[in-house]
PDB file of C-alpha atoms in Angstrom:
ATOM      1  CA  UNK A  56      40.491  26.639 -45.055  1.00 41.00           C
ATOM      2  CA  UNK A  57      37.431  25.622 -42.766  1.00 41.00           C
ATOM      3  CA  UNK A  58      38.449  23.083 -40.868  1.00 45.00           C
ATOM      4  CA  UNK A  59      40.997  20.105 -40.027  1.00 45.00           C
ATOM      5  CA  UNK A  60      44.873  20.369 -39.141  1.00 44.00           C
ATOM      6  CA  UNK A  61      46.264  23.379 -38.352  1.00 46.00           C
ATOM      7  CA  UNK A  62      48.599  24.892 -40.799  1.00 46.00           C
ATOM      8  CA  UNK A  63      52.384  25.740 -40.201  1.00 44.00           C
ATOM      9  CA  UNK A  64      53.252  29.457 -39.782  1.00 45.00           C
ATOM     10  CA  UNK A  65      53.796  30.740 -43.537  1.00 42.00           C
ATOM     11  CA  UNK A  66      57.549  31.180 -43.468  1.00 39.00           C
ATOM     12  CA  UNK A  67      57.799  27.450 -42.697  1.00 49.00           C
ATOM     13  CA  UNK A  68      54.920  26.227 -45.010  1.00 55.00           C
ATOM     14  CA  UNK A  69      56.131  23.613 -47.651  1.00 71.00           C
ATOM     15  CA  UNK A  70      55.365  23.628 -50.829  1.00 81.00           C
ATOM     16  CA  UNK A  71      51.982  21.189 -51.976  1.00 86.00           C
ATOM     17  CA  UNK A  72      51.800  18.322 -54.166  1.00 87.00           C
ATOM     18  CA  UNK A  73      49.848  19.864 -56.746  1.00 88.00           C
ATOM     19  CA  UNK A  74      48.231  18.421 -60.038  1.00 90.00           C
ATOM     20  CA  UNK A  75      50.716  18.627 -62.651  1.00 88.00           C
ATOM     21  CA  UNK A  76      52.900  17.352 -59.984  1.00 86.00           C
ATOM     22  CA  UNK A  77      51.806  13.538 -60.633  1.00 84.00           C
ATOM     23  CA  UNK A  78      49.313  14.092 -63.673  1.00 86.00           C
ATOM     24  CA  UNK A  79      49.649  15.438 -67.150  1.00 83.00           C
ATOM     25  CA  UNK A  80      47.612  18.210 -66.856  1.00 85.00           C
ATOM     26  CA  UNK A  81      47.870  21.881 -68.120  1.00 82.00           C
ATOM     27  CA  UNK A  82      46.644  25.663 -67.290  1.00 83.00           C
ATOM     28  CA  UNK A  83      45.049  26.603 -63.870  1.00 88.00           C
ATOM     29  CA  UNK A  84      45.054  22.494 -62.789  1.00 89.00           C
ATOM     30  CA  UNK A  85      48.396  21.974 -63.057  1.00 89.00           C
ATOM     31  CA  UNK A  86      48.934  24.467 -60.132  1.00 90.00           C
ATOM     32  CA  UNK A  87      46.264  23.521 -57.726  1.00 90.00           C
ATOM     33  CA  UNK A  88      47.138  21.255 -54.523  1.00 91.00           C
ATOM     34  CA  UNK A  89      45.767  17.506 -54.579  1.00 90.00           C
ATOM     35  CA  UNK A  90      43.298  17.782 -50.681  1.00 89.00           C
ATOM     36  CA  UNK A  91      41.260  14.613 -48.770  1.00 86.00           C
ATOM     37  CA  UNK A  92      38.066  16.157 -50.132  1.00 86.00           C
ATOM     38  CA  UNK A  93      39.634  15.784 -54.150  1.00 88.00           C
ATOM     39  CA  UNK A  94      40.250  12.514 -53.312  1.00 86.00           C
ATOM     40  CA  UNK A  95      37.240  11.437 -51.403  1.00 85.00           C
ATOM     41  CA  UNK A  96      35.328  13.217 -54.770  1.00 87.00           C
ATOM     42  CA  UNK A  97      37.526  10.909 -57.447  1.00 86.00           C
ATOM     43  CA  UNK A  98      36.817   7.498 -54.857  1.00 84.00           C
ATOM     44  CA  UNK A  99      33.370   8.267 -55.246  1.00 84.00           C
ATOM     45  CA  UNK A 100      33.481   9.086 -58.879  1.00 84.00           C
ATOM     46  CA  UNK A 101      35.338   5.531 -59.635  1.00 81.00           C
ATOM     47  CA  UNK A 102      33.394   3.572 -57.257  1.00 81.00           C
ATOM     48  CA  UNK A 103      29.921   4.483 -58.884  1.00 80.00           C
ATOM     49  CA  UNK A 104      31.235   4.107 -62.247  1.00 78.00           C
ATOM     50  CA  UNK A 105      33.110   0.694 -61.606  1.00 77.00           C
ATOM     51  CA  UNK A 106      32.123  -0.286 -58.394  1.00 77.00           C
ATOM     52  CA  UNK A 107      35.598  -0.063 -56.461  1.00 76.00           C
ATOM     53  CA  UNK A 108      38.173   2.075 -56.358  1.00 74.00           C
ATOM     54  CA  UNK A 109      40.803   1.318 -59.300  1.00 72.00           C
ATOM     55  CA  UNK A 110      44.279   0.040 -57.958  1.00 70.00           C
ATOM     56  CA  UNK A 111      47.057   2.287 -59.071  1.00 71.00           C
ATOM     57  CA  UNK A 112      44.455   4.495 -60.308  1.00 79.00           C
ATOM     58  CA  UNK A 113      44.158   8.379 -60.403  1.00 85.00           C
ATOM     59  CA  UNK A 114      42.188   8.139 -57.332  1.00 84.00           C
ATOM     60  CA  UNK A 115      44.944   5.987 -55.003  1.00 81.00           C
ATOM     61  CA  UNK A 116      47.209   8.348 -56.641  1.00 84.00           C
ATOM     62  CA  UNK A 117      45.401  11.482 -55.349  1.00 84.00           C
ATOM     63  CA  UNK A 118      44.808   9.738 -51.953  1.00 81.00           C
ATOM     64  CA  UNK A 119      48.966   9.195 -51.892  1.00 79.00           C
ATOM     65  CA  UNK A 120      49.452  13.097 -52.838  1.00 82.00           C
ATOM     66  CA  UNK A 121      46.432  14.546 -49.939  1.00 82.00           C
ATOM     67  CA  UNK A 122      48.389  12.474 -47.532  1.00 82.00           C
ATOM     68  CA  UNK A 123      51.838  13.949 -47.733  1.00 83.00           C
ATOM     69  CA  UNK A 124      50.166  17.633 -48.343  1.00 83.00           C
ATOM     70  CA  UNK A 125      47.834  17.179 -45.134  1.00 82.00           C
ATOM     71  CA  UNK A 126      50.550  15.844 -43.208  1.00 80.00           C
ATOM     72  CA  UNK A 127      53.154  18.973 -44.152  1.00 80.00           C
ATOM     73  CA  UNK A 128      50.432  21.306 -42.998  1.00 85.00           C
ATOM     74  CA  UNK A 129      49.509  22.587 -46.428  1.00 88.00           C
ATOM     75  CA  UNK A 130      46.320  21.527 -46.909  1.00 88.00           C
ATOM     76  CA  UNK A 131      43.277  20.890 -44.193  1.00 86.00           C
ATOM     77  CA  UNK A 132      41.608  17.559 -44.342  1.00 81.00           C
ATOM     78  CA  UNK A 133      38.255  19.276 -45.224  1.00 78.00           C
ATOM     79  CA  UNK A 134      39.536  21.869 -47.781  1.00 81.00           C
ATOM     80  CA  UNK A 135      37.795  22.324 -50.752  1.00 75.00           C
ATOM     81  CA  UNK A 136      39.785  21.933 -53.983  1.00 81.00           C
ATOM     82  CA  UNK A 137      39.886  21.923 -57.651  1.00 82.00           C
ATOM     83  CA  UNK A 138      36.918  19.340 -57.563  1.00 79.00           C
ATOM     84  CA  UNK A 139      34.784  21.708 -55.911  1.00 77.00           C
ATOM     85  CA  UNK A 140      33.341  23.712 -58.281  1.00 70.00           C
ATOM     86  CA  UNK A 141      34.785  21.972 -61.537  1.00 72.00           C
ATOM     87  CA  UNK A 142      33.800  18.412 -60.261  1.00 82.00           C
ATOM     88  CA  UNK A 143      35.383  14.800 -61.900  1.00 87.00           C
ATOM     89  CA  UNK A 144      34.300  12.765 -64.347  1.00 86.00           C
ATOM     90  CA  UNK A 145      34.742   9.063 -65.020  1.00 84.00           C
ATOM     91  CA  UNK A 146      33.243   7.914 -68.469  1.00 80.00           C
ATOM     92  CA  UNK A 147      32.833   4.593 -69.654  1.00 74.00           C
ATOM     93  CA  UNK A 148      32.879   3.789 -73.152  1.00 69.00           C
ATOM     94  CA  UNK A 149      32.773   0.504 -74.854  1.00 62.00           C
ATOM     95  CA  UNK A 150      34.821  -0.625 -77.781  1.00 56.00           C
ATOM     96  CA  UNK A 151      35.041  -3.518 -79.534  1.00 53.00           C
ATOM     97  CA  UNK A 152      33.728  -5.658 -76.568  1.00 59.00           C
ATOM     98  CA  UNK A 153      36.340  -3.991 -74.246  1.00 62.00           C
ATOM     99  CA  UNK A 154      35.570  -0.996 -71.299  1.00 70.00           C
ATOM    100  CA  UNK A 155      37.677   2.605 -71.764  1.00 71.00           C
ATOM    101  CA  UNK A 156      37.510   3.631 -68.566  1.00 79.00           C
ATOM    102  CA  UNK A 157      38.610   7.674 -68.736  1.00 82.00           C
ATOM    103  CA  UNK A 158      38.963   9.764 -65.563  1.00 86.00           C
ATOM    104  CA  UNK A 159      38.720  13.559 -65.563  1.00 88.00           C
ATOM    105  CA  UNK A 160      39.358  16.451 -63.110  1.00 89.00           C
ATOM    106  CA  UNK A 161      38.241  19.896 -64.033  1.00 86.00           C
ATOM    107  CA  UNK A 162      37.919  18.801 -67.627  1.00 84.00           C
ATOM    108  CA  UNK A 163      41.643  17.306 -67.753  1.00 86.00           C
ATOM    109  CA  UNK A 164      42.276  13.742 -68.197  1.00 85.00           C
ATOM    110  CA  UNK A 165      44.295  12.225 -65.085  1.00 86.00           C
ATOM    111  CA  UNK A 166      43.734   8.499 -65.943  1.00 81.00           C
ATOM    112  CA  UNK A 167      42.536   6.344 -69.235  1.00 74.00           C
ATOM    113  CA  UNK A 168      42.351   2.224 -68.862  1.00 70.00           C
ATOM    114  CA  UNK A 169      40.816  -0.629 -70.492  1.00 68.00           C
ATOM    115  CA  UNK A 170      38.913  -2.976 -67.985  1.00 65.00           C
ATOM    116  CA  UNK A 171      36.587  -6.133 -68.620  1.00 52.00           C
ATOM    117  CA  UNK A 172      33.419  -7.349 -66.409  1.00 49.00           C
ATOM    118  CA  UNK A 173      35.344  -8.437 -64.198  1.00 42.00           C
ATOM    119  CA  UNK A 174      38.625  -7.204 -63.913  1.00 43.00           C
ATOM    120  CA  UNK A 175      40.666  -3.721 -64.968  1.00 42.00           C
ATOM    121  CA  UNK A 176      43.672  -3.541 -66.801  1.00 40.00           C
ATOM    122  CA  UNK A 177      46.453  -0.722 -68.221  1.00 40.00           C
ATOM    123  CA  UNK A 178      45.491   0.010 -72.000  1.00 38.00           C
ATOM    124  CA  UNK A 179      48.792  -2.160 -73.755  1.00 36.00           C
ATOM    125  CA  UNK A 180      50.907   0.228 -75.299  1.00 33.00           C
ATOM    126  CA  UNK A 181      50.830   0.105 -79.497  1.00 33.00           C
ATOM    127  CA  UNK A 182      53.953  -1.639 -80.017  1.00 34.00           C
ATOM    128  CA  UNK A 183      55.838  -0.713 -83.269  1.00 35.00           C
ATOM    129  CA  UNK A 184      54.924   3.103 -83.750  1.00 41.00           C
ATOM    130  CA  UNK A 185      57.124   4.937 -84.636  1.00 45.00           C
ATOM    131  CA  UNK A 186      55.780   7.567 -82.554  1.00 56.00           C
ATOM    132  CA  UNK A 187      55.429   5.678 -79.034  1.00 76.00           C
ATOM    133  CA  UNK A 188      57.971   7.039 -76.559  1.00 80.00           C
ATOM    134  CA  UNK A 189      60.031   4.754 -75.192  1.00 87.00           C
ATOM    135  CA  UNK A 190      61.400   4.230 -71.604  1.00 92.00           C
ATOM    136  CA  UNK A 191      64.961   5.324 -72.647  1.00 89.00           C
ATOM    137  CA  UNK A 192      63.568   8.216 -74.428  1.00 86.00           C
ATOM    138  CA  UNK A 193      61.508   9.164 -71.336  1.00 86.00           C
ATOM    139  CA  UNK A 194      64.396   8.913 -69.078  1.00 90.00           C
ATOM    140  CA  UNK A 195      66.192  11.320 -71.717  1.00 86.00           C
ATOM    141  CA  UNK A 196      62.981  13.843 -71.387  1.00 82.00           C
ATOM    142  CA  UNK A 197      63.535  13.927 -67.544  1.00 84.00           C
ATOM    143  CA  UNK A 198      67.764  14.624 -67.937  1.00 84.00           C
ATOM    144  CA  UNK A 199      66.219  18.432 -69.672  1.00 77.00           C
ATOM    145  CA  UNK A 200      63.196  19.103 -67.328  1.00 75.00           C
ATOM    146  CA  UNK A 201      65.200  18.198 -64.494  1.00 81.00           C
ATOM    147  CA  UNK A 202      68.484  18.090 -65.754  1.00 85.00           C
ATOM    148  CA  UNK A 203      69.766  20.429 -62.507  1.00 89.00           C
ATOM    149  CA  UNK A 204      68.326  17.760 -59.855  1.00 92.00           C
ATOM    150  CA  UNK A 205      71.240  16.609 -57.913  1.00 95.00           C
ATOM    151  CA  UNK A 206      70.923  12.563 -58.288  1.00 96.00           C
ATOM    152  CA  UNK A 207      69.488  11.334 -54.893  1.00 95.00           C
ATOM    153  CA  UNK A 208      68.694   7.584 -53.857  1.00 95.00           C
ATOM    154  CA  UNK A 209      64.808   8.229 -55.225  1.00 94.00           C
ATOM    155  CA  UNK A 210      66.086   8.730 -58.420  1.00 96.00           C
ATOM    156  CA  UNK A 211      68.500   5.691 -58.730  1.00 95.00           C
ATOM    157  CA  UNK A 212      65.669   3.635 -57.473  1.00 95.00           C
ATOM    158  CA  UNK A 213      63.035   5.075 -60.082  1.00 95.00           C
ATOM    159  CA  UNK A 214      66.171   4.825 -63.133  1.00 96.00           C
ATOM    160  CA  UNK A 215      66.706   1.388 -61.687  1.00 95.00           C
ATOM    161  CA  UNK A 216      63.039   0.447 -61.980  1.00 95.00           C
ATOM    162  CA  UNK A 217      63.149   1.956 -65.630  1.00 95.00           C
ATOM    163  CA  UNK A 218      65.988  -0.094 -66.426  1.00 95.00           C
ATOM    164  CA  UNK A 219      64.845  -3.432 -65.402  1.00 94.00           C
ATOM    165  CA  UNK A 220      61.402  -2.865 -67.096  1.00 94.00           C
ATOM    166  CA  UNK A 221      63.260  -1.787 -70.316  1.00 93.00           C
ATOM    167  CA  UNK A 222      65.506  -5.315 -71.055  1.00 91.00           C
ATOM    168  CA  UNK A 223      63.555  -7.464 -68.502  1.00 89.00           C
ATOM    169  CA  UNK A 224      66.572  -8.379 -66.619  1.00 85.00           C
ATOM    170  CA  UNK A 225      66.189  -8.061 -62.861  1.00 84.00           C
ATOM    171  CA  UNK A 226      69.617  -7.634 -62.557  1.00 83.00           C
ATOM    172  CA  UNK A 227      71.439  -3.683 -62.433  1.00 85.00           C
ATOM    173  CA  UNK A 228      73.494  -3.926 -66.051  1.00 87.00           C
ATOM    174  CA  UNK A 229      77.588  -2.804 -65.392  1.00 90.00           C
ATOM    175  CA  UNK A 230      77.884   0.257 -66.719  1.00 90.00           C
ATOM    176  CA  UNK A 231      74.119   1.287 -67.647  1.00 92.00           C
ATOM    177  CA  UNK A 232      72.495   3.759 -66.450  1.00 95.00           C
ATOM    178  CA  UNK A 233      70.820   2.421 -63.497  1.00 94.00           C
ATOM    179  CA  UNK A 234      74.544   1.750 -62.841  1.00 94.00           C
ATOM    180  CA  UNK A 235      75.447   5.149 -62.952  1.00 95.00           C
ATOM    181  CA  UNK A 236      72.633   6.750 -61.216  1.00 95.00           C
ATOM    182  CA  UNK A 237      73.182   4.616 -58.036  1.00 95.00           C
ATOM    183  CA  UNK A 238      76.991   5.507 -57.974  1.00 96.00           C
ATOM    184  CA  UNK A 239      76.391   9.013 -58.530  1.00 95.00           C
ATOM    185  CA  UNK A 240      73.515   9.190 -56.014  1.00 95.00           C
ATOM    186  CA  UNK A 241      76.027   7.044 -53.204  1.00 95.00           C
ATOM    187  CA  UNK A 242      78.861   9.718 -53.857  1.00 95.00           C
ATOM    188  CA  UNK A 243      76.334  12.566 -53.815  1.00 95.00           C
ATOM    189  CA  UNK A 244      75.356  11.685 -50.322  1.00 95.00           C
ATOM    190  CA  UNK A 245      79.107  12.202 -49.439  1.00 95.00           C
ATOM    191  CA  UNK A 246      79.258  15.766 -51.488  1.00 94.00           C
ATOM    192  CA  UNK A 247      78.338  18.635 -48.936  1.00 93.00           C
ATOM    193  CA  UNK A 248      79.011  21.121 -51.864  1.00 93.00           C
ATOM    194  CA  UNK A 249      76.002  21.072 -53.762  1.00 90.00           C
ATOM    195  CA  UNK A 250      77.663  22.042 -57.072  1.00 91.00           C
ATOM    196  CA  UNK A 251      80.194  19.172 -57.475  1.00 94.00           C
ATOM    197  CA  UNK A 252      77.220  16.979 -57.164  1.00 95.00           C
ATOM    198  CA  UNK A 253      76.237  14.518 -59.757  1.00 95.00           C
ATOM    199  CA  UNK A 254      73.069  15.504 -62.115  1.00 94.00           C
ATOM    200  CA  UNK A 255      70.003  13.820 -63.635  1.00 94.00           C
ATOM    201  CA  UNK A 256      71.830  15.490 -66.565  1.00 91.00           C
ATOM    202  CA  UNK A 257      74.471  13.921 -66.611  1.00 94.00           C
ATOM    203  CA  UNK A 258      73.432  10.594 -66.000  1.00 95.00           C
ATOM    204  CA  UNK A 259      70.481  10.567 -68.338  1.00 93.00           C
ATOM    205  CA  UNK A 260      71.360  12.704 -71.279  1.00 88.00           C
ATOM    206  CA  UNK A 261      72.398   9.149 -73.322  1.00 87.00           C
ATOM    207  CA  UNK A 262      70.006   7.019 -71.507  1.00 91.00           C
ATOM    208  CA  UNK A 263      68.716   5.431 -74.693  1.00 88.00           C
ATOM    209  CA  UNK A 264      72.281   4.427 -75.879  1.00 89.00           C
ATOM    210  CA  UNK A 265      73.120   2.573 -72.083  1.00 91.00           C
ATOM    211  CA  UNK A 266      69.737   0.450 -72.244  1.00 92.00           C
ATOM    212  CA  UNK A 267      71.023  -3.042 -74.218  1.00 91.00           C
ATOM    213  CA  UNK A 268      66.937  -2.971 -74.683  1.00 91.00           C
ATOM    214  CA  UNK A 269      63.959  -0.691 -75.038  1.00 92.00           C
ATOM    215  CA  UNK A 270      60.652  -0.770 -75.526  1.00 92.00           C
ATOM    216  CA  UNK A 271      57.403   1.970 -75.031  1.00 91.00           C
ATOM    217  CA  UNK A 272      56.475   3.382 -71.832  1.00 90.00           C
ATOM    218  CA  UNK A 273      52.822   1.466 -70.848  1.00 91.00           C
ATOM    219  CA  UNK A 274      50.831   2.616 -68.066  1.00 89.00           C
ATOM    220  CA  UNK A 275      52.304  -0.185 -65.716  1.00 92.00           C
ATOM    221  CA  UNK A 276      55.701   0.957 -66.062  1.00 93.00           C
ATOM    222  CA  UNK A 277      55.105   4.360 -65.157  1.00 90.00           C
ATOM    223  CA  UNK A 278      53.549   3.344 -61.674  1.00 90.00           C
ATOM    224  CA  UNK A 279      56.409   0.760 -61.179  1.00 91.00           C
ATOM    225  CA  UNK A 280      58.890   3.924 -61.604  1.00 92.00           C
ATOM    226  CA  UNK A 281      56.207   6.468 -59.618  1.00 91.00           C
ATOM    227  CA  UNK A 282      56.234   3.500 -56.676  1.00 90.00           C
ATOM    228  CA  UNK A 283      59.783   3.208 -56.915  1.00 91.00           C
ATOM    229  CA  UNK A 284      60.632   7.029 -56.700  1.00 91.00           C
ATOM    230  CA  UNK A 285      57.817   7.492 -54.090  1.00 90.00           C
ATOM    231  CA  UNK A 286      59.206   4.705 -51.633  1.00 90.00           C
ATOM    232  CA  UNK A 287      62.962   5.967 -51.876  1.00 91.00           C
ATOM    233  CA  UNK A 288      61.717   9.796 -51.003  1.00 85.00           C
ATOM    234  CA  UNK A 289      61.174  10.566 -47.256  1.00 83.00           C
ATOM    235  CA  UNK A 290      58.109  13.005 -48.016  1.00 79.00           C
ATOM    236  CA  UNK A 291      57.025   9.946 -50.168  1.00 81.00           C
ATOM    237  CA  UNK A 292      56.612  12.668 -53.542  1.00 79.00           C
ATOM    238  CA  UNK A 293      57.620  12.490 -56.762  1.00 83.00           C
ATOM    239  CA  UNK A 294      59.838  15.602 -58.114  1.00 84.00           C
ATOM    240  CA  UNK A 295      58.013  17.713 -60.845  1.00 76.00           C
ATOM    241  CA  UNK A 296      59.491  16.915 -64.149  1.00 76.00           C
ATOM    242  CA  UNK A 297      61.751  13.693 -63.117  1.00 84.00           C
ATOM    243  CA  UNK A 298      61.881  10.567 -63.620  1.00 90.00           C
ATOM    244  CA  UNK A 299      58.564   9.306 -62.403  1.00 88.00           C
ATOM    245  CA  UNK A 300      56.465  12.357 -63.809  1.00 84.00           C
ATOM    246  CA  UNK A 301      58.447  11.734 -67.776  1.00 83.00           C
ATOM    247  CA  UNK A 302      57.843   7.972 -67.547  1.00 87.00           C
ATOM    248  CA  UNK A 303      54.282   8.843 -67.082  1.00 84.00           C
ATOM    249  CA  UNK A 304      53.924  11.657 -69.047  1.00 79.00           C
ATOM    250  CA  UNK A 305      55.186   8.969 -71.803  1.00 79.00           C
ATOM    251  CA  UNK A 306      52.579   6.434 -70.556  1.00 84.00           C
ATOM    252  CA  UNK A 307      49.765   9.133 -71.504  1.00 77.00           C
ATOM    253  CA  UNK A 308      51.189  10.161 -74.258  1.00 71.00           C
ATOM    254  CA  UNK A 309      51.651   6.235 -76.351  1.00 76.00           C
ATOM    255  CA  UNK A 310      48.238   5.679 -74.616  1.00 73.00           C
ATOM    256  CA  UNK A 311      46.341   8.676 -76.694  1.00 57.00           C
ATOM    257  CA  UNK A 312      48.410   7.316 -79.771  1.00 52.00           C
TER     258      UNK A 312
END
């Protein structure tokens, strides 16, 4: 570290935000912190290719994670980080009359859209495929890589968010899952013993079979679920592998399909 914020002593240092935290990214990436100077390196990246900064885009995503990491102490505000020597990229390519607008850190995609002259939009999901992971599905994926997690009120509010952008009804369905996640996460608060707690597990495992509708994950319903998870959690994180990282881990994945 050079400069900026001190750091806490290293028994009390928290653990950072880090890459495959909030992107789906692989090898040495995955497990490097998102810092100010990452961000300020994406901005830059977006802004010369586009000419702003992309709403809900890798970059705002990246400035959301350097917060919460500079503010626990774990990274410096002028810490160099996976950008430093591997850089970003943010390619433009034109297809049939419309802009793919691809955005890379260290080689790894992070972020993939279709924009026009004069305004950017989430590449629609291919409806009908077979292959195109759905939100129920998604929520499923998230009951086995965090199937242990304790049900809190960021993941009600995330399952919730799924829910209503599954059947389009604004209202929480009796007895679905966004039902069930919200009772188990108001009786977990109540539970000091942390094994007679409520899981993801077991709220999610049948997720598909509670939603009255489904449909494929699209880019835009993965940030509704990230901003959902992010404003119910007081260090304002997602948690690796739940329901906000599957739902967008399912966005990427329809996206490449």
């Amino acid at each position: 570290m050079s400069q900026g914020q001190p750091r806490r002593p290293q028994a009390e240092e928290e653990e950072p935000i880090k890459y495959g935290d909030v992107f789906q990214v692989s090898g040495e990436l995955a497990n490097k912190p998102i810092t100010p100077q990452d961000t300020a390196t994406m901005q830059a990246a977006e802004t010369r290719a586009i000419g702003r900064t992309q709403k809900g885009g890798p970059a705002a995503v990246m400035q959301s994670a350097a917060t919460v990491n500079e503010n626990r102490g774990v990274v410096g505000h002028y810490d160099g980080g996976a950008t430093e020597d591997q850089g970003v990229t943010v390619s433009d390519a034109e297809v049939a009359g419309h802009h793919i607008i691809t955005e890379s850190v260290a080689g790894e995609v992070v972020g993939q859209y279709v924009r026009t002259d004069t305004e950017s939009a989430p590449a629609p999901a291919k409806m009908g495929g077979d292959n195109q992971v759905t939100i129920g599905e998604a929520l499923e994926a998230s009951a086995i890589s965090a199937g242990e997690k304790p049900v809190e009120q960021s993941d009600a509010a995330a399952i919730q968010a799924a829910e209503i952008r599954a059947t389009g009804r604004m209202q929480v369905i009796p007895g679905g899952v966004a039902a069930k996640a919200q009772a188990a996460a108001s009786q977990n608060a109540r539970t000091m013993n942390e094994e007679k707690k409520t899981k993801l597990g077991d709220v999610l495992t049948d997720a598909s079979k509670l939603l009255p509708r489904d449909k494929p994950v699209t880019r835009e319903d993965a940030e509704g679920v990230i901003g959902a998870e992010i404003r119910n959690q007081p260090e304002l994180a997602t948690y690796p592998g739940g329901v906000a990282a599957s739902m967008a881990a399912a966005a990427r994945l329809n996206q490449d399909k």
